[in-house]
Coordinates of C-alpha atoms in Angstrom, one line a residue:
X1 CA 0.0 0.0 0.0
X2 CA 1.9 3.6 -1.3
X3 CA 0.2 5.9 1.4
X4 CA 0.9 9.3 2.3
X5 CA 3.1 8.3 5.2
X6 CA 5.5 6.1 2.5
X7 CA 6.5 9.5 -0.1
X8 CA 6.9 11.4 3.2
X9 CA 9.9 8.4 4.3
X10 CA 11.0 7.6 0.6
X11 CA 11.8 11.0 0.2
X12 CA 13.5 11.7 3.3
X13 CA 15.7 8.8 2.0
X14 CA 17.0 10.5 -0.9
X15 CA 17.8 13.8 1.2
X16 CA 19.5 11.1 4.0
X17 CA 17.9 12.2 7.0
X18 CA 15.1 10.8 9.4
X19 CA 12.0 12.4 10.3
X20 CA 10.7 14.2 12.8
X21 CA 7.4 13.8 13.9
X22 CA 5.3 15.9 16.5
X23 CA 2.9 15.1 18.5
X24 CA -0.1 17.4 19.9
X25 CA -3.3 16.7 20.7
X26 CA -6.4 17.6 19.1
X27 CA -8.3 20.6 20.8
X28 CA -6.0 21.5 23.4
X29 CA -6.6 24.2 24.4
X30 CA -9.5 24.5 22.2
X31 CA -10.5 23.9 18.8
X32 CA -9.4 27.3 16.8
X33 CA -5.8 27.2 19.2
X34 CA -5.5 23.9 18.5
X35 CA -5.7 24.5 14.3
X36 CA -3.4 27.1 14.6
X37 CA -0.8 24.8 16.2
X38 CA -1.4 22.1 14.0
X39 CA -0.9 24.7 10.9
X40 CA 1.9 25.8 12.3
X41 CA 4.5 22.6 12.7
X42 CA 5.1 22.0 9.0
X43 CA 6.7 25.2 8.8
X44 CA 8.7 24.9 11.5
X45 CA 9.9 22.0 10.5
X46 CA 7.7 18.9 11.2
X47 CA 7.8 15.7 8.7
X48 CA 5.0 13.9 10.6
X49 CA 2.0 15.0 12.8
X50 CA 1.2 12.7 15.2
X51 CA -2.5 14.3 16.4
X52 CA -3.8 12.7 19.6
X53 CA -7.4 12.2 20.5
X54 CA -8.5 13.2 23.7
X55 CA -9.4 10.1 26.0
X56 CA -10.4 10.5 29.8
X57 CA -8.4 7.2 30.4
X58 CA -5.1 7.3 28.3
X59 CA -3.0 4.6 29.9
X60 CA 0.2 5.2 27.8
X61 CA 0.4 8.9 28.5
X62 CA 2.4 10.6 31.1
X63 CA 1.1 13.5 32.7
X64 CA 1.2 16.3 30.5
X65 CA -0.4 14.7 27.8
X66 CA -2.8 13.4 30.3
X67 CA -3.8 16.8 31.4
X68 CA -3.9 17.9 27.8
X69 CA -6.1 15.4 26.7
X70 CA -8.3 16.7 29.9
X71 CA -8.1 20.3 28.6
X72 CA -9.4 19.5 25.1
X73 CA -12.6 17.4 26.5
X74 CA -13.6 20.5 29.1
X75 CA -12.8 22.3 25.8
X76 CA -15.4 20.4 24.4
X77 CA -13.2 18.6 21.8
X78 CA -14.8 15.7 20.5
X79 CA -14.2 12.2 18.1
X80 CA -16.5 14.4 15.0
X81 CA -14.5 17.7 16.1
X82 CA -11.0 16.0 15.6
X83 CA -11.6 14.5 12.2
X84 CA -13.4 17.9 11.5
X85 CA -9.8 19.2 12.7
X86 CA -7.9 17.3 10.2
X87 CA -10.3 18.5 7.2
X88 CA -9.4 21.8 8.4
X89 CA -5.6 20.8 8.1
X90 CA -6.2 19.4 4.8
X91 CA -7.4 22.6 3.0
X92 CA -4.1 24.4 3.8
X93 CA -1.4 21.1 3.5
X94 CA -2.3 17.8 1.2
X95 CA 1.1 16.3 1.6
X96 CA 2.2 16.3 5.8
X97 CA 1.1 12.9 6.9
X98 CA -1.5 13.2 9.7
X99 CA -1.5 9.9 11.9
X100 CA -4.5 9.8 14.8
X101 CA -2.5 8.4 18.0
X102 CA -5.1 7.3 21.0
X103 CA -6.9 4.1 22.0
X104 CA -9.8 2.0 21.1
X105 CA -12.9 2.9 23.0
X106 CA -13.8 6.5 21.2
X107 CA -13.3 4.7 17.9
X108 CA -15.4 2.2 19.4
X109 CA -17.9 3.8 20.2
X110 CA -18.0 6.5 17.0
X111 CA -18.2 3.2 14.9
X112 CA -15.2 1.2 13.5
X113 CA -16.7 1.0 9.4
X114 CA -17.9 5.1 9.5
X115 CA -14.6 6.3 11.4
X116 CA -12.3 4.9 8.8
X117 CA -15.0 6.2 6.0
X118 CA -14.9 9.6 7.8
X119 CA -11.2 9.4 8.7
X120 CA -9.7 8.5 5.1
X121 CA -12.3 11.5 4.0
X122 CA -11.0 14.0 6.0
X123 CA -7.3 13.0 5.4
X124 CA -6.4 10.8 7.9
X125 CA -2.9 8.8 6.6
X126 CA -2.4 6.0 10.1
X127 CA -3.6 5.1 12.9
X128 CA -1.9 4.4 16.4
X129 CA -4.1 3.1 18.9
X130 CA -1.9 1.5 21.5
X131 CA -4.5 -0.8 23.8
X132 CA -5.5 -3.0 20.6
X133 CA -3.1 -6.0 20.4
X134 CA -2.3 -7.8 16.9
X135 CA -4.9 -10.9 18.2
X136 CA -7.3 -8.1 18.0
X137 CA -6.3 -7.0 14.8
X138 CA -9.6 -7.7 12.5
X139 CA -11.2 -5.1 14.7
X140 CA -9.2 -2.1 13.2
X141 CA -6.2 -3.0 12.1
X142 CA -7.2 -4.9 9.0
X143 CA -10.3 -2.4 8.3
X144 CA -8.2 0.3 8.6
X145 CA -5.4 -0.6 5.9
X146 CA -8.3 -2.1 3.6
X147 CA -9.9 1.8 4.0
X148 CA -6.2 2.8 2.7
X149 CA -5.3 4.0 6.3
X150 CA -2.0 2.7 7.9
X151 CA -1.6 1.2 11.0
X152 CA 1.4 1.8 13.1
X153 CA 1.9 -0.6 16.1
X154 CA 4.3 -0.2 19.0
X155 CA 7.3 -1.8 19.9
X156 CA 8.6 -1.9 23.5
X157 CA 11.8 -2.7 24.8
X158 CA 10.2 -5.8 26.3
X159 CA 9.1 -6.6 23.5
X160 CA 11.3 -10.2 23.0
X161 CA 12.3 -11.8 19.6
X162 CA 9.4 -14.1 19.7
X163 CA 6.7 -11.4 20.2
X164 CA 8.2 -9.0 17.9
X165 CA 7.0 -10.7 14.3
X166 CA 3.5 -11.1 15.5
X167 CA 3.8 -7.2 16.2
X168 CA 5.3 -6.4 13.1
X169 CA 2.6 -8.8 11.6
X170 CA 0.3 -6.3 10.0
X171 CA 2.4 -3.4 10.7
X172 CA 2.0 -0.5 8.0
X173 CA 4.0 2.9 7.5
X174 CA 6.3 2.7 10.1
X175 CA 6.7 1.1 13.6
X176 CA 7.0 2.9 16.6
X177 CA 9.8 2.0 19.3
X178 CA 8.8 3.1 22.4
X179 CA 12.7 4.2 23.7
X180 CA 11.4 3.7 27.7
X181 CA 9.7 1.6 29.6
X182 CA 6.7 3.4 31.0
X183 CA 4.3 6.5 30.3
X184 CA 5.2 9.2 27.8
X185 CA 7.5 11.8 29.0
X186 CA 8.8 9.7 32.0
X187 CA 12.2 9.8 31.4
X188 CA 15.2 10.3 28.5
X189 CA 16.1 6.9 26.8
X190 CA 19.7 5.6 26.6
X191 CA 21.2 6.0 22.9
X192 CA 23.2 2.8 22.9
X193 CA 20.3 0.5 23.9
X194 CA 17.5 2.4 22.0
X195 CA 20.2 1.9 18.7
X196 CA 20.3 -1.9 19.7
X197 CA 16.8 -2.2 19.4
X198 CA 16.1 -0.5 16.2
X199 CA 18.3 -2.8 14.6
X200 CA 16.9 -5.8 16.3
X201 CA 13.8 -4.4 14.8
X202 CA 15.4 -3.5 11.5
X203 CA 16.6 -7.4 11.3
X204 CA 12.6 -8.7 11.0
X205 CA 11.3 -5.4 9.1
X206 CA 11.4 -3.4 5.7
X207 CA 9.7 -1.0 7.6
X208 CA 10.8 2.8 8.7
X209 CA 11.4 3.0 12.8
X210 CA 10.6 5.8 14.5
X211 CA 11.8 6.5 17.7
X212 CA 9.5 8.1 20.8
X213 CA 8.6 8.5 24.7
X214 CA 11.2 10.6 26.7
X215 CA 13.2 12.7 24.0
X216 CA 12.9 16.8 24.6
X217 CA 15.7 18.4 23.6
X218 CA 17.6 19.1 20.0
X219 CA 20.8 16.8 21.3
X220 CA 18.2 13.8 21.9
X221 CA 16.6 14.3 18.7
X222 CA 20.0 14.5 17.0
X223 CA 21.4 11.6 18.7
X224 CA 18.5 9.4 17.9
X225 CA 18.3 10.5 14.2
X226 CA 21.8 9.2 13.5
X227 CA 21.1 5.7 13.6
X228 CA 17.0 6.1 13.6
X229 CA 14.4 6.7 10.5
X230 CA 11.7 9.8 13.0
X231 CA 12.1 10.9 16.0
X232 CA 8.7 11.8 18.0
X233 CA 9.0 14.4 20.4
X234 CA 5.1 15.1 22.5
X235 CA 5.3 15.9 26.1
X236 CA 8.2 18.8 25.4
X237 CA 5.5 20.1 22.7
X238 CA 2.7 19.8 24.7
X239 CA 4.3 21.8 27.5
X240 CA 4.2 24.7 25.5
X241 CA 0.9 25.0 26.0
X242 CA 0.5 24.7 29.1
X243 CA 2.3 27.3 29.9
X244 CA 1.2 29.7 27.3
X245 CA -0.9 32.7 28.2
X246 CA -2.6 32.7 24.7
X247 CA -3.0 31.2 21.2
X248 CA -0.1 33.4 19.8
X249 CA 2.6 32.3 22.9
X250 CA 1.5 28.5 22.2
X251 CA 2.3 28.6 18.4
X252 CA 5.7 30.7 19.0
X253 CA 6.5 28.6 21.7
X254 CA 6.2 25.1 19.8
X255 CA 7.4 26.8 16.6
X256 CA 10.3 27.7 18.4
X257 CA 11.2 24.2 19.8
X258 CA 10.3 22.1 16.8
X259 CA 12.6 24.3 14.7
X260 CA 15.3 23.5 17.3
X261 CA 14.3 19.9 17.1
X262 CA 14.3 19.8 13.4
X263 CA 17.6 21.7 13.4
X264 CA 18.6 18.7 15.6
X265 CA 17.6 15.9 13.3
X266 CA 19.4 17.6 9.8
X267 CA 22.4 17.8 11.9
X268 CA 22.2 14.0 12.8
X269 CA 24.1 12.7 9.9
X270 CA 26.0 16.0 8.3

């Protein structure tokens, strides 16, 4: 399946680099902010957006994505309102690869067959939605690529060798190593064993790996694109809004470090 999400890797490739992908999460801290943000990040430098949906219960998430997914609900962000969101996104950018990160109950309860139909229609390019295993997979997983939607799965670093093909299974786009055990944001990840893994990984897949949980800075970002094909950087991002006073402050604030971030990742391999 060519997707959206492929051109954006192939052609970072040819320009020898890896990506860097941001995450944020829809509405926070409300809708119109939340656009502005969103529109903002491919010209600071953003490969990838990695939009969260807001969940009350978001198991993988440390706390600042936790209270940001909190934010955008009392915001009154909602499953319709995110896709809605992306459609938005879509009128201004039709090549930045938009991949929906959350978990399975929202889409559950919107409807698997009209989310993907509504999804793919707004522009959605993957999916990450971390509490569905690969036993569960004909309830999204294999929708969701038939719809032309990837679906990303997450690797851990207790993920063993006898797990890892049944994770990489139905795997599509890229896979995600999570660099940490534990939430997002808990802690940085050690280089030398996060560069083991990807090539542990890299031995059983074809697939991209992107890199994510615990990296905020510029010199994690560029240490992890050396050997790495994205590096995901959320809780750093999603600071910024929390401590912004106004729309304007949030997107100079995260315009600001993903440019730093991105300067980070060209540097990786100069």
């Amino acid at each position: 399946m060519s997707s959206r999400i492929t051109a954006r890797f192939d052609a970072l490739k040819q320009e020898n680099r890896a990506a860097l992908v941001t995450f944020v999460t829809a509405g926070d801290p409300s809708f119109d902010a939340s656009l502005a943000i969103l529109e903002a990040l491919p010209g600071a430098g953003a490969d990838i957006i990695e939009l969260g949906m807001p969940f009350t219960d978001p198991m993988a998430d440390g706390p600042a994505i936790q209270k940001a997914a909190l934010r955008a609900l009392a915001a009154g962000q909602t499953q319709i309102k995110t896709l809605e969101m992306v459609k938005r996104f879509r009128e201004r950018d039709t090549t930045t690869p938009i991949v929906l990160m959350g978990y399975y109950n929202p889409i559950y309860r919107y409807g698997v067959e009209r989310f993907l139909v509504d999804a793919k229609a707004a522009g959605v390019d993957g999916l990450i939605v971390v509490d569905l295993p690969p036993e569960h997979d004909a309830e999204l997983c294999l929708p969701a690529r038939e719809a032309g939607i990837d679906f990303i799965r997450l690797a851990t670093p207790t993920t063993d060798d006898k797990r890892l093909p049944k994770v990489l299974e139905n795997t599509s786009g890229f896979v995600y190593y999570v660099s940490v055990a534990g939430v997002t944001g808990a802690r940085a990840p050690t280089p030398a064993d996060v560069e083991r893994a990807v090539g542990r990984i890299k031995e059983h897949s074809q697939l991209p790996v992107a890199v994510g949980f615990g990296i905020r800075r510029a010199q994690q970002a560029e240490e992890i694109a050396r050997f790495s094909d994205a590096v995901v950087v959320g809780s750093a991002l999603v600071d910024c809004i929390e401590g912004a006073v106004d729309t304007a402050t949030a997107v100079a604030e995260i315009s600001r470090l993903t440019r730093e971030l991105a300067e980070g990742v060209r540097a990786a391999r100069r």
